[in-house]
Coordinates of C-alpha atoms and ligand atoms in Angstrom, one line a residue:
M1 CA -1.8 5.2 -2.8
L2 CA -4.6 5.6 -0.4
Y3 CA -3.1 3.6 2.5
L4 CA 0.2 5.3 2.2
N5 CA -1.3 8.7 3.1
P6 CA -1.8 9.1 6.9
P7 CA -5.5 8.6 7.8
E8 CA -5.6 12.3 9.0
D9 CA -4.5 13.6 5.6
L10 CA -7.0 11.9 3.4
A11 CA -8.4 15.2 2.1
D12 CA -5.2 15.3 -0.1
E13 CA -6.6 12.3 -2.0
L14 CA -9.9 14.1 -2.8
P15 CA -9.1 17.6 -4.0
G16 CA -12.3 19.7 -4.5
E17 CA -14.5 17.1 -2.8
P18 CA -16.7 18.0 0.2
G19 CA -15.7 17.1 3.7
F20 CA -18.3 14.3 4.1
R21 CA -16.7 12.5 1.2
V22 CA -13.4 12.5 3.1
A23 CA -15.1 11.0 6.1
Q24 CA -16.7 8.3 3.9
L25 CA -13.3 7.5 2.4
H26 CA -11.9 7.1 5.9
E27 CA -14.7 4.7 6.7
W28 CA -14.1 2.6 3.6
L29 CA -10.4 2.3 4.2
Y30 CA -10.4 1.8 8.0
D31 CA -13.8 0.8 9.3
H32 CA -15.2 -1.5 6.6
P33 CA -12.7 -2.1 3.9
T34 CA -13.8 -3.8 0.6
E35 CA -11.7 -5.6 -1.9
S36 CA -12.4 -3.1 -4.6
T37 CA -13.8 0.5 -4.8
G38 CA -16.7 -1.0 -6.9
Q39 CA -18.5 -1.7 -3.6
W40 CA -18.3 1.9 -2.4
S41 CA -22.0 2.4 -2.9
N42 CA -22.1 6.0 -1.6
F43 CA -19.4 7.2 -4.1
P44 CA -20.1 8.4 -7.6
K45 CA -18.9 6.0 -10.2
T46 CA -16.4 8.4 -11.7
L47 CA -14.7 8.7 -8.3
R48 CA -14.8 4.9 -7.7
D49 CA -13.1 4.4 -11.0
R50 CA -10.5 7.1 -10.4
L51 CA -9.6 5.6 -7.0
S52 CA -9.7 2.0 -8.1
T53 CA -6.0 1.6 -8.8
R54 CA -5.1 3.6 -5.8
L55 CA -6.8 1.4 -3.2
W56 CA -4.2 -1.3 -2.4
P57 CA -0.5 -0.5 -2.3
F58 CA 0.2 -4.0 -3.7
T59 CA -1.3 -6.7 -5.9
V60 CA -2.0 -10.3 -4.9
E61 CA 0.6 -12.6 -6.4
I62 CA -0.3 -15.8 -4.5
E63 CA -3.3 -16.6 -2.4
Q64 CA -3.5 -20.0 -0.7
T65 CA -5.7 -21.5 1.9
A66 CA -5.2 -24.4 4.2
D67 CA -6.6 -26.0 7.3
R68 CA -10.1 -26.2 5.8
G69 CA -10.0 -22.6 4.8
T70 CA -9.2 -21.2 8.3
T71 CA -5.6 -20.3 7.3
V72 CA -5.0 -18.0 4.4
K73 CA -1.7 -16.9 3.2
W74 CA -0.9 -14.1 0.7
L75 CA 2.2 -13.1 -1.1
F76 CA 1.7 -9.5 -2.2
R77 CA 3.8 -7.6 -4.7
T78 CA 4.4 -3.8 -4.4
P79 CA 4.7 -1.5 -7.5
D80 CA 8.5 -1.4 -6.9
G81 CA 8.6 -5.2 -7.1
V82 CA 9.3 -6.3 -3.5
S83 CA 7.2 -9.0 -1.9
I84 CA 5.2 -9.0 1.4
E85 CA 3.9 -12.1 3.1
T86 CA 0.8 -12.1 5.3
V87 CA -1.0 -15.0 7.1
L88 CA -4.6 -15.0 8.4
M89 CA -5.5 -17.6 11.0
G90 CA -9.1 -18.1 12.2
Y91 CA -9.8 -19.6 15.6
P92 CA -13.1 -20.1 17.3
N93 CA -13.1 -16.8 19.1
R94 CA -10.4 -14.7 17.5
V95 CA -8.9 -14.0 14.1
T96 CA -5.1 -13.5 14.1
L97 CA -3.1 -11.8 11.3
C98 CA 0.6 -12.3 11.0
V99 CA 2.0 -9.2 9.3
S100 CA 5.4 -8.4 7.7
S101 CA 7.2 -5.2 8.8
Q102 CA 10.0 -5.3 6.2
A103 CA 10.5 -6.8 2.7
G104 CA 13.2 -9.4 3.5
C105 CA 15.3 -9.1 6.6
A106 CA 18.8 -8.1 7.5
M107 CA 19.1 -10.2 10.6
A108 CA 20.3 -13.4 8.8
C109 CA 19.2 -15.9 11.4
T110 CA 20.5 -19.2 10.0
F111 CA 17.2 -21.2 10.2
C112 CA 14.8 -18.5 8.9
A113 CA 13.9 -18.5 5.2
T114 CA 13.5 -14.7 5.2
G115 CA 16.9 -14.2 6.7
Q116 CA 18.5 -16.4 4.0
F117 CA 17.3 -14.2 1.3
G118 CA 18.5 -10.9 2.6
F119 CA 17.0 -7.4 3.0
D120 CA 15.0 -5.5 0.3
R121 CA 13.6 -2.5 2.2
H122 CA 11.5 -1.3 5.1
L123 CA 7.8 -1.4 4.7
E124 CA 5.9 1.9 5.1
A125 CA 3.4 2.2 8.0
G126 CA 0.6 2.3 5.4
E127 CA 1.9 -1.0 3.8
I128 CA 1.7 -2.7 7.2
V129 CA -1.7 -1.3 8.0
A130 CA -3.0 -2.2 4.5
Q131 CA -2.2 -5.9 5.2
V132 CA -4.7 -5.7 8.1
A133 CA -7.3 -3.8 6.0
F134 CA -6.9 -6.3 3.1
A135 CA -7.5 -9.2 5.5
N136 CA -10.6 -7.4 6.9
A137 CA -11.9 -6.9 3.3
F138 CA -11.4 -10.6 2.6
I139 CA -13.3 -11.7 5.7
R140 CA -16.1 -9.2 5.1
A141 CA -16.5 -10.6 1.6
G142 CA -17.3 -13.9 3.2
R143 CA -14.3 -15.6 1.8
M144 CA -12.8 -17.1 5.0
S145 CA -14.3 -20.3 6.2
G146 CA -15.9 -20.3 9.6
V147 CA -16.9 -16.6 9.6
P148 CA -20.2 -15.4 11.1
G149 CA -23.2 -16.9 9.5
R150 CA -21.4 -20.2 9.7
N151 CA -19.9 -19.9 13.1
E152 CA -21.3 -17.1 15.2
A153 CA -18.5 -17.1 17.7
Q154 CA -15.8 -16.2 15.2
P155 CA -15.3 -12.4 14.8
S156 CA -15.8 -10.9 11.4
R157 CA -12.6 -9.0 11.4
V158 CA -9.0 -9.3 12.5
T159 CA -8.9 -9.2 16.3
N160 CA -5.2 -9.9 16.9
V161 CA -2.1 -8.8 15.1
V162 CA 1.3 -10.5 15.5
F163 CA 4.5 -9.0 13.9
M164 CA 5.9 -12.4 13.0
G165 CA 5.9 -12.2 9.2
M166 CA 8.9 -11.1 7.2
G167 CA 11.3 -8.6 8.8
E168 CA 12.5 -7.4 12.1
P169 CA 9.9 -4.9 13.4
L170 CA 12.2 -3.1 15.8
A171 CA 14.8 -2.5 13.1
N172 CA 12.0 -0.4 11.4
Y173 CA 11.0 1.3 14.5
R174 CA 9.5 4.6 13.3
R175 CA 7.2 3.1 10.7
V176 CA 6.2 0.1 12.9
R177 CA 5.4 2.6 15.6
E178 CA 3.1 4.6 13.3
S179 CA 1.4 1.4 12.1
L180 CA 0.7 0.5 15.7
R181 CA -0.8 3.9 16.3
R182 CA -3.1 3.5 13.2
M183 CA -4.1 0.0 14.1
N184 CA -4.9 1.0 17.7
E185 CA -6.2 4.5 17.4
V186 CA -7.8 4.5 13.9
M187 CA -8.8 0.8 13.4
G188 CA -9.7 0.1 17.0
I189 CA -7.6 -3.0 17.5
G190 CA -6.8 -3.2 21.2
A191 CA -3.1 -2.7 21.9
R192 CA -3.2 -5.8 24.2
S193 CA -4.2 -7.8 21.1
I194 CA -1.1 -6.8 19.2
T195 CA 2.3 -8.6 19.7
V196 CA 5.6 -7.3 18.4
S197 CA 8.1 -10.1 18.0
T198 CA 11.8 -9.2 18.0
V199 CA 15.1 -11.1 17.7
G200 CA 16.5 -8.8 20.4
V201 CA 17.0 -5.2 19.1
V202 CA 17.7 -3.8 22.5
P203 CA 17.2 -0.1 21.8
G204 CA 13.9 -0.8 20.1
I205 CA 12.6 -2.9 23.0
R206 CA 13.4 0.1 25.3
L207 CA 11.7 2.6 23.0
L208 CA 8.6 0.4 22.7
A209 CA 8.5 0.0 26.5
D210 CA 8.3 3.8 26.8
E211 CA 5.3 4.1 24.3
P212 CA 1.8 4.5 25.8
W213 CA 0.3 1.3 24.3
Q214 CA 0.1 -2.0 26.2
V215 CA 1.4 -3.9 23.2
G216 CA 2.7 -7.4 23.9
L217 CA 6.4 -8.3 23.3
A218 CA 7.8 -11.6 22.2
I219 CA 11.5 -12.2 22.3
S220 CA 12.9 -14.8 19.8
L221 CA 15.5 -16.3 22.0
H222 CA 16.3 -19.8 20.5
A223 CA 19.4 -20.3 22.6
A224 CA 20.1 -19.7 26.3
D225 CA 23.9 -19.0 26.2
D226 CA 25.8 -16.5 24.1
A227 CA 28.0 -19.1 22.3
L228 CA 25.1 -21.0 20.8
R229 CA 22.9 -17.9 20.3
S230 CA 25.6 -16.1 18.3
K231 CA 25.7 -19.1 15.9
L232 CA 21.9 -19.0 15.3
V233 CA 21.2 -15.3 15.6
P234 CA 24.1 -13.0 14.4
L235 CA 22.6 -10.0 16.1
N236 CA 23.5 -11.6 19.4
E237 CA 27.1 -10.4 18.8
R238 CA 25.8 -6.9 19.0
Y239 CA 23.2 -7.4 21.8
P240 CA 24.2 -10.4 23.9
L241 CA 21.8 -12.3 26.0
A242 CA 22.3 -10.3 29.2
E243 CA 21.4 -7.1 27.4
V244 CA 18.3 -8.6 25.8
E245 CA 17.2 -10.0 29.1
A246 CA 17.7 -6.6 30.8
A247 CA 15.7 -4.9 28.1
A248 CA 12.9 -7.5 28.4
A249 CA 12.8 -7.0 32.2
Y250 CA 12.5 -3.2 31.6
Y251 CA 9.6 -3.9 29.2
F252 CA 7.8 -6.0 31.9
E253 CA 8.4 -3.3 34.5
K254 CA 7.1 -0.5 32.3
K255 CA 4.0 -2.3 30.9
G256 CA 3.2 -4.8 33.7
R257 CA 2.7 -7.3 31.0
R258 CA 4.6 -10.6 30.9
V259 CA 6.8 -10.9 27.8
S260 CA 6.9 -14.2 25.9
I261 CA 9.9 -16.1 24.7
E262 CA 9.9 -17.8 21.3
W263 CA 12.0 -20.8 20.9
T264 CA 12.3 -22.5 17.5
M265 CA 13.2 -26.2 18.2
M266 CA 16.0 -27.6 16.1
N267 CA 17.1 -31.2 16.3
G268 CA 20.4 -31.6 18.1
V269 CA 21.0 -27.8 18.1
N270 CA 19.0 -26.2 20.9
D271 CA 16.7 -29.0 22.2
S272 CA 19.1 -30.4 24.9
Q273 CA 18.3 -30.7 28.6
D274 CA 21.1 -28.3 29.2
Q275 CA 19.5 -25.6 27.1
A276 CA 16.1 -26.3 28.7
G277 CA 17.6 -25.7 32.2
K278 CA 19.3 -22.5 31.1
L279 CA 16.1 -21.3 29.4
A280 CA 14.1 -22.1 32.5
E281 CA 16.4 -19.8 34.6
I282 CA 15.9 -16.9 32.1
A283 CA 12.2 -17.4 31.9
L284 CA 11.8 -17.5 35.7
R285 CA 13.8 -14.3 36.2
L286 CA 11.6 -12.6 33.6
G287 CA 8.3 -14.2 34.6
A288 CA 8.0 -15.1 30.9
H289 CA 5.9 -17.6 29.1
V290 CA 7.7 -19.8 26.6
N291 CA 6.4 -20.7 23.2
L292 CA 8.0 -23.7 21.5
I293 CA 7.8 -23.8 17.7
N294 CA 9.1 -26.8 15.9
L295 CA 11.3 -25.8 13.0
N296 CA 9.8 -25.5 9.6
P297 CA 12.7 -26.7 7.5
T298 CA 13.9 -24.2 4.9
P299 CA 15.7 -24.9 1.6
L300 CA 19.0 -23.2 2.4
S301 CA 19.5 -24.7 5.9
S302 CA 20.3 -28.3 6.9
E303 CA 18.6 -27.9 10.3
R304 CA 15.8 -30.3 11.1
P305 CA 12.8 -30.1 13.5
S306 CA 13.1 -31.8 16.9
H307 CA 11.7 -35.2 17.5
N308 CA 8.4 -35.0 19.2
R309 CA 9.5 -36.9 22.3
T310 CA 12.5 -34.5 22.6
L311 CA 10.2 -31.5 22.3
Q312 CA 7.9 -33.0 25.0
R313 CA 10.8 -33.7 27.3
F314 CA 12.1 -30.1 26.8
K315 CA 8.7 -28.8 27.6
S316 CA 8.4 -31.0 30.7
T317 CA 11.7 -29.8 32.0
L318 CA 10.6 -26.2 31.7
E319 CA 7.3 -27.0 33.5
H320 CA 9.0 -28.9 36.3
R321 CA 11.0 -25.7 36.9
G322 CA 7.8 -23.8 37.2
V323 CA 7.9 -22.2 33.7
T324 CA 4.7 -22.1 31.6
A325 CA 5.3 -23.4 28.1
T326 CA 3.1 -24.1 25.1
K327 CA 3.9 -25.9 21.9
R328 CA 2.8 -23.5 19.2
E329 CA 0.5 -25.3 16.8
T330 CA 1.7 -24.9 13.3
R331 CA -0.8 -23.6 10.8
G332 CA -0.7 -24.0 7.0
Q333 CA 2.2 -26.4 6.8
E334 CA 1.1 -27.8 3.5
I335 CA 1.1 -24.3 2.0
D336 CA 4.6 -23.4 3.4
A337 CA 3.0 -20.7 5.6
A338 CA 4.8 -18.8 8.3
C339 CA 8.4 -18.6 7.5
G340 CA 9.2 -16.8 4.3
Q341 CA 8.7 -19.9 2.4
L342 CA 6.0 -18.7 0.0
R343 CA 8.5 -16.3 -1.4
V344 CA 11.0 -19.1 -1.7
R345 CA 8.5 -21.0 -3.8
A346 CA 7.6 -18.0 -6.0
S347 CA 11.2 -17.4 -6.9
N348 CA 11.8 -21.0 -8.0
Ligands
SAH1 N1 12.2 -10.8 13.3 C1 11.2 -11.1 14.3 C2 9.8 -11.4 13.7 C3 9.8 -12.4 12.5 S1 10.2 -14.1 12.9 C4 11.7 -12.2 15.2 O1 12.7 -12.8 14.9 O2 11.0 -12.4 16.2 C5 8.8 -14.7 13.8 C6 9.1 -16.0 14.5 O3 9.2 -17.1 13.6 C7 10.4 -16.0 15.3 O4 10.2 -16.5 16.6 C8 11.3 -16.9 14.5 O5 12.2 -17.5 15.3 C9 10.3 -17.9 13.9 N2 10.9 -18.6 12.8 C10 11.7 -18.2 11.8 N3 12.0 -19.1 11.0 C11 11.5 -20.3 11.4 C12 11.5 -21.6 10.9 N4 12.1 -21.9 9.8 N5 10.7 -22.5 11.6 C13 10.0 -22.2 12.7 N6 10.0 -20.9 13.2 C14 10.7 -20.0 12.6

């Protein structure tokens, strides 16, 4: 599979071919990807045909669009049968891709659809990078609404990547690190436009802090005391809040970049004024921005989203304490985007 080979080793894929051909292949894979090798106009047909089944390391099982075509969600299937979810979101001046770093997840957070279905395997660096390349090919083919031609402000490729799809990226550190390197150094995506989201894998946060790239860090906190957090996020037993906070502070110190805190709002669970007050203290100590995401209900959990007025009150409490907070707009709700739910549907 072409994307599973490191970009520096592409000559292995073209035995007996001249060096310029290797350079052309590199361009087709990383600079201007296409949905099929049929569009590789500078390649002889025999070579295009030979490589056609080696292009993508997965097939498209489901492709759905929402929000008038500006949100696209894919469920990919790998040859060994695991699924990968990816969501593309177009905004007026940026295009964000939400990528998966593992097939399934071992973290078992109670409210997360992926966690409810367990862990299949780590994704290879090339499988993570191929999600970005596939989205670029899709946009280049003119298949996303609001792309240039129709809206000149919107970029014609993925500009931002968030590791908020399936999996815990820092539990797959080595491969995620290599995918970051390829996105940044080979595909030219600015490190500052990439965000790694973690549920609090403390050693991974510290390793990432020591890497050279100014990648953003999001901490999925969801609760501001250990008793509640351990109920929602089992990993909290291993890395309690104080350790997560210390690692986040180290990240901020090393990168000079504010971290953000993700907080999934659940009715009657973590949307109290008491939690808002405790969260404000943590956020102030870290200088962190808070993103509030109202729960997308999942089939195996009885939790419900917070009422709108409770969410607004929670947000006001943070703001009154001097914390900046935003309510994350949810994309693609009618297509079950963003929380492992497409896979839930596919397995029904
Ligand atoms: N494992 C990483 C990345 C994947 S989850 C992490 O936990 O950060 C990405 C974000 O989606 C997290 O902030 C997570 O809390 C949130 N999320 C998961 N399930 C959700 C749900 N059912 N509704 C709303 N947000 C959810």
